[in-house]
Amino acid sequence: MCIRDSTGARGGGRFLVCHDYGMGQLWWWVRAPSARAVVEAVAEVEVVDDPDTARCARGWNLAEVGLDDPHPNPLTSLRRQRDEQRSRPGFGALAGRGRVWLREVWDEEEGEPVVFFVELGPDGRRLRQVEVAADGTGVRTGPRDWSFDPPVDLWDPDLAARRATRQEFEAAWERARQA
């Protein structure tokens, strides 16, 4: 489900694309053969499929760029990033899988490492998360607990090595207390 604007390019469309970097967002209209072509070619973006947002965006005076427009253009750095990722093992391994579970270890500067188990939806947004301290105690959180929730780029090859199983995630979730 992606918004295709009525002014689509021949054989494709014009898609509302957002780069959400957590503390802000960049938006464009992108002419491309498909929504999938956009996310395969441009790192850290999502094609927005909310009809209300698309209607509002038509009045935002956003830049419009073709997926294959000459560089430099607003997508150049994110395309470069995706081009570099494409050649690495694990590229796109988690895209299109429905729910995905990750395990990530953060080394705290003062103290012991913390393990995060994260459940992501097919759009890369966190659904649930468990933070497990070195002593094994855990705290679980959900979307209501986060002030912002930028999507994770499921095409990123680095994520494949951090994949966890659903069983690992659910076990950590059950042992954790609610935040």
mmCIF file of C-alpha atoms in Angstrom:
data_model
loop_
_atom_site.group_PDB
_atom_site.id
_atom_site.type_symbol
_atom_site.label_atom_id
_atom_site.label_comp_id
_atom_site.label_asym_id
_atom_site.label_seq_id
_atom_site.Cartn_x
_atom_site.Cartn_y
_atom_site.Cartn_z
ATOM 1 C CA MET A 1 0.000 0.000 0.000
ATOM 2 C CA CYS A 2 1.702 3.140 -1.189
ATOM 3 C CA ILE A 3 0.408 6.490 -2.271
ATOM 4 C CA ARG A 4 0.708 6.941 -5.989
ATOM 5 C CA ASP A 5 -0.034 10.491 -6.991
ATOM 6 C CA SER A 6 -2.156 11.127 -10.070
ATOM 7 C CA THR A 7 0.763 12.792 -11.841
ATOM 8 C CA GLY A 8 2.717 9.530 -12.139
ATOM 9 C CA ALA A 9 5.571 9.055 -14.577
ATOM 10 C CA ARG A 10 5.135 6.729 -17.535
ATOM 11 C CA GLY A 11 5.338 3.146 -16.245
ATOM 12 C CA GLY A 12 5.566 4.262 -12.633
ATOM 13 C CA GLY A 13 4.297 6.877 -10.273
ATOM 14 C CA ARG A 14 5.054 9.758 -7.994
ATOM 15 C CA PHE A 15 5.498 8.576 -4.405
ATOM 16 C CA LEU A 16 5.582 10.496 -1.141
ATOM 17 C CA VAL A 17 8.911 9.602 0.488
ATOM 18 C CA CYS A 18 10.116 10.415 4.001
ATOM 19 C CA HIS A 19 13.559 10.201 5.598
ATOM 20 C CA ASP A 20 12.798 10.146 9.343
ATOM 21 C CA TYR A 21 16.029 10.611 11.287
ATOM 22 C CA GLY A 22 14.430 10.661 14.729
ATOM 23 C CA MET A 23 14.528 14.341 15.612
ATOM 24 C CA GLY A 24 13.141 15.477 12.275
ATOM 25 C CA GLN A 25 12.099 14.414 8.801
ATOM 26 C CA LEU A 26 12.890 15.218 5.188
ATOM 27 C CA TRP A 27 10.146 14.771 2.585
ATOM 28 C CA TRP A 28 10.100 14.531 -1.221
ATOM 29 C CA TRP A 29 7.925 13.460 -4.087
ATOM 30 C CA VAL A 30 9.897 10.766 -5.919
ATOM 31 C CA ARG A 31 9.150 9.610 -9.460
ATOM 32 C CA ALA A 32 9.916 5.911 -9.706
ATOM 33 C CA PRO A 33 8.731 2.685 -11.320
ATOM 34 C CA SER A 34 7.373 1.440 -7.974
ATOM 35 C CA ALA A 35 7.481 2.003 -4.219
ATOM 36 C CA ARG A 36 9.773 -1.016 -3.919
ATOM 37 C CA ALA A 37 12.188 0.535 -6.417
ATOM 38 C CA VAL A 38 12.431 3.572 -4.122
ATOM 39 C CA VAL A 39 13.353 1.622 -0.973
ATOM 40 C CA GLU A 40 15.722 -0.671 -2.868
ATOM 41 C CA ALA A 41 17.589 2.322 -4.314
ATOM 42 C CA VAL A 42 17.489 4.826 -1.423
ATOM 43 C CA ALA A 43 18.652 4.044 2.138
ATOM 44 C CA GLU A 44 16.744 5.055 5.268
ATOM 45 C CA VAL A 45 13.506 6.149 3.596
ATOM 46 C CA GLU A 46 9.939 4.966 3.595
ATOM 47 C CA VAL A 47 7.217 5.406 1.029
ATOM 48 C CA VAL A 48 4.326 6.893 2.972
ATOM 49 C CA ASP A 49 1.023 5.086 2.488
ATOM 50 C CA ASP A 50 -1.254 7.203 4.672
ATOM 51 C CA PRO A 51 -3.864 8.933 2.453
ATOM 52 C CA ASP A 52 -4.362 11.855 4.869
ATOM 53 C CA THR A 53 -0.623 12.565 4.977
ATOM 54 C CA ALA A 54 -0.427 12.421 1.176
ATOM 55 C CA ARG A 55 -3.331 14.860 0.838
ATOM 56 C CA CYS A 56 -1.619 17.279 3.239
ATOM 57 C CA ALA A 57 1.734 16.843 1.476
ATOM 58 C CA ARG A 58 0.271 18.059 -1.802
ATOM 59 C CA GLY A 59 0.202 21.524 -0.210
ATOM 60 C CA TRP A 60 3.716 21.406 1.278
ATOM 61 C CA ASN A 61 5.599 22.567 -1.823
ATOM 62 C CA LEU A 62 7.975 19.594 -1.635
ATOM 63 C CA ALA A 63 10.883 19.041 -3.977
ATOM 64 C CA GLU A 64 10.217 16.467 -6.671
ATOM 65 C CA VAL A 65 13.016 14.229 -7.867
ATOM 66 C CA GLY A 66 13.216 11.282 -10.217
ATOM 67 C CA LEU A 67 14.815 8.146 -8.890
ATOM 68 C CA ASP A 68 17.300 8.244 -11.762
ATOM 69 C CA ASP A 69 17.802 12.022 -11.956
ATOM 70 C CA PRO A 70 21.425 13.114 -12.392
ATOM 71 C CA HIS A 71 23.444 13.760 -9.262
ATOM 72 C CA PRO A 72 23.641 15.819 -7.176
ATOM 73 C CA ASN A 73 20.002 15.858 -6.116
ATOM 74 C CA PRO A 74 18.234 15.557 -2.736
ATOM 75 C CA LEU A 75 18.600 11.755 -2.757
ATOM 76 C CA THR A 76 22.296 11.574 -3.697
ATOM 77 C CA SER A 77 23.803 10.770 -0.290
ATOM 78 C CA LEU A 78 21.102 8.231 0.591
ATOM 79 C CA ARG A 79 21.513 6.572 -2.827
ATOM 80 C CA ARG A 80 25.278 6.409 -2.302
ATOM 81 C CA GLN A 81 24.711 4.750 1.063
ATOM 82 C CA ARG A 82 22.364 2.164 -0.507
ATOM 83 C CA ASP A 83 24.809 1.493 -3.370
ATOM 84 C CA GLU A 84 27.533 0.722 -0.807
ATOM 85 C CA GLN A 85 25.198 -1.576 1.142
ATOM 86 C CA ARG A 86 24.028 -3.510 -1.918
ATOM 87 C CA SER A 87 27.363 -5.303 -2.390
ATOM 88 C CA ARG A 88 27.589 -6.534 1.220
ATOM 89 C CA PRO A 89 26.349 -9.875 2.558
ATOM 90 C CA GLY A 90 22.978 -9.582 4.280
ATOM 91 C CA PHE A 91 21.666 -6.785 2.041
ATOM 92 C CA GLY A 92 17.855 -6.880 2.140
ATOM 93 C CA ALA A 93 17.816 -10.097 4.192
ATOM 94 C CA LEU A 94 15.207 -8.724 6.598
ATOM 95 C CA ALA A 95 13.072 -6.755 4.127
ATOM 96 C CA GLY A 96 9.626 -8.130 3.333
ATOM 97 C CA ARG A 97 9.590 -10.621 6.231
ATOM 98 C CA GLY A 98 6.705 -9.265 8.280
ATOM 99 C CA ARG A 99 7.878 -9.012 11.880
ATOM 100 C CA VAL A 100 11.596 -9.046 12.603
ATOM 101 C CA TRP A 101 13.402 -9.493 15.927
ATOM 102 C CA LEU A 102 16.837 -8.045 16.646
ATOM 103 C CA ARG A 103 19.349 -8.426 19.469
ATOM 104 C CA GLU A 104 21.815 -5.617 19.992
ATOM 105 C CA VAL A 105 24.487 -5.189 22.655
ATOM 106 C CA TRP A 106 25.339 -1.656 23.757
ATOM 107 C CA ASP A 107 28.566 -1.256 25.680
ATOM 108 C CA GLU A 108 27.889 1.331 28.352
ATOM 109 C CA GLU A 109 30.811 3.663 29.041
ATOM 110 C CA GLU A 110 30.253 3.349 32.769
ATOM 111 C CA GLY A 111 29.218 -0.130 33.773
ATOM 112 C CA GLU A 112 28.194 -3.342 32.115
ATOM 113 C CA PRO A 113 26.845 -3.871 28.594
ATOM 114 C CA VAL A 114 23.093 -3.690 28.019
ATOM 115 C CA VAL A 115 21.273 -6.031 25.638
ATOM 116 C CA PHE A 116 18.287 -4.759 23.661
ATOM 117 C CA PHE A 117 15.764 -7.084 22.079
ATOM 118 C CA VAL A 118 13.590 -5.260 19.552
ATOM 119 C CA GLU A 119 10.512 -6.386 17.649
ATOM 120 C CA LEU A 120 10.014 -4.505 14.372
ATOM 121 C CA GLY A 121 7.000 -4.424 12.092
ATOM 122 C CA PRO A 122 7.245 -4.845 8.317
ATOM 123 C CA ASP A 123 7.703 -1.065 8.019
ATOM 124 C CA GLY A 124 10.759 -1.154 10.313
ATOM 125 C CA ARG A 125 9.036 0.582 13.236
ATOM 126 C CA ARG A 126 9.540 -0.722 16.760
ATOM 127 C CA LEU A 127 6.550 -2.574 18.131
ATOM 128 C CA ARG A 128 8.057 -3.755 21.414
ATOM 129 C CA GLN A 129 11.456 -3.570 23.060
ATOM 130 C CA VAL A 130 13.204 -5.190 26.023
ATOM 131 C CA GLU A 131 16.279 -3.710 27.686
ATOM 132 C CA VAL A 132 18.197 -6.357 29.635
ATOM 133 C CA ALA A 133 20.830 -5.233 32.163
ATOM 134 C CA ALA A 134 24.004 -7.202 32.911
ATOM 135 C CA ASP A 135 22.353 -8.680 36.026
ATOM 136 C CA GLY A 136 19.585 -10.173 33.844
ATOM 137 C CA THR A 137 16.797 -7.831 34.896
ATOM 138 C CA GLY A 138 14.773 -6.469 32.024
ATOM 139 C CA VAL A 139 12.435 -3.605 31.281
ATOM 140 C CA ARG A 140 9.892 -3.870 28.480
ATOM 141 C CA THR A 141 8.445 -0.947 26.563
ATOM 142 C CA GLY A 142 6.034 -0.283 23.724
ATOM 143 C CA PRO A 143 5.158 2.573 21.360
ATOM 144 C CA ARG A 144 3.443 4.622 24.094
ATOM 145 C CA ASP A 145 6.763 4.767 25.957
ATOM 146 C CA TRP A 146 8.786 6.348 23.121
ATOM 147 C CA SER A 147 8.711 10.028 22.252
ATOM 148 C CA PHE A 148 9.795 9.205 18.701
ATOM 149 C CA ASP A 149 10.143 5.996 16.717
ATOM 150 C CA PRO A 150 11.962 6.395 13.394
ATOM 151 C CA PRO A 151 11.834 3.290 11.217
ATOM 152 C CA VAL A 152 14.790 0.940 10.956
ATOM 153 C CA ASP A 153 15.968 0.364 7.378
ATOM 154 C CA LEU A 154 15.324 -3.367 6.941
ATOM 155 C CA TRP A 155 17.486 -3.424 3.785
ATOM 156 C CA ASP A 156 20.589 -2.565 5.874
ATOM 157 C CA PRO A 157 23.002 -5.517 5.627
ATOM 158 C CA ASP A 158 24.351 -4.910 9.161
ATOM 159 C CA LEU A 159 20.998 -5.976 10.626
ATOM 160 C CA ALA A 160 21.268 -9.566 9.400
ATOM 161 C CA ALA A 161 23.989 -10.351 11.973
ATOM 162 C CA ARG A 162 21.809 -8.935 14.782
ATOM 163 C CA ARG A 163 18.759 -11.025 13.994
ATOM 164 C CA ALA A 164 17.157 -12.787 16.954
ATOM 165 C CA THR A 165 14.458 -15.415 16.986
ATOM 166 C CA ARG A 166 10.911 -14.771 18.028
ATOM 167 C CA GLN A 167 11.435 -17.253 20.876
ATOM 168 C CA GLU A 168 14.456 -15.301 22.200
ATOM 169 C CA PHE A 169 12.479 -12.074 22.091
ATOM 170 C CA GLU A 170 9.376 -13.541 23.752
ATOM 171 C CA ALA A 171 11.452 -15.135 26.535
ATOM 172 C CA ALA A 172 13.094 -11.771 27.295
ATOM 173 C CA TRP A 173 9.678 -10.052 27.136
ATOM 174 C CA GLU A 174 8.121 -12.478 29.613
ATOM 175 C CA ARG A 175 10.977 -12.087 32.126
ATOM 176 C CA ALA A 176 10.978 -8.260 31.932
ATOM 177 C CA ARG A 177 8.901 -5.877 33.991
ATOM 178 C CA GLN A 178 6.812 -3.115 32.422
ATOM 179 C CA ALA A 179 8.489 0.316 32.339
#
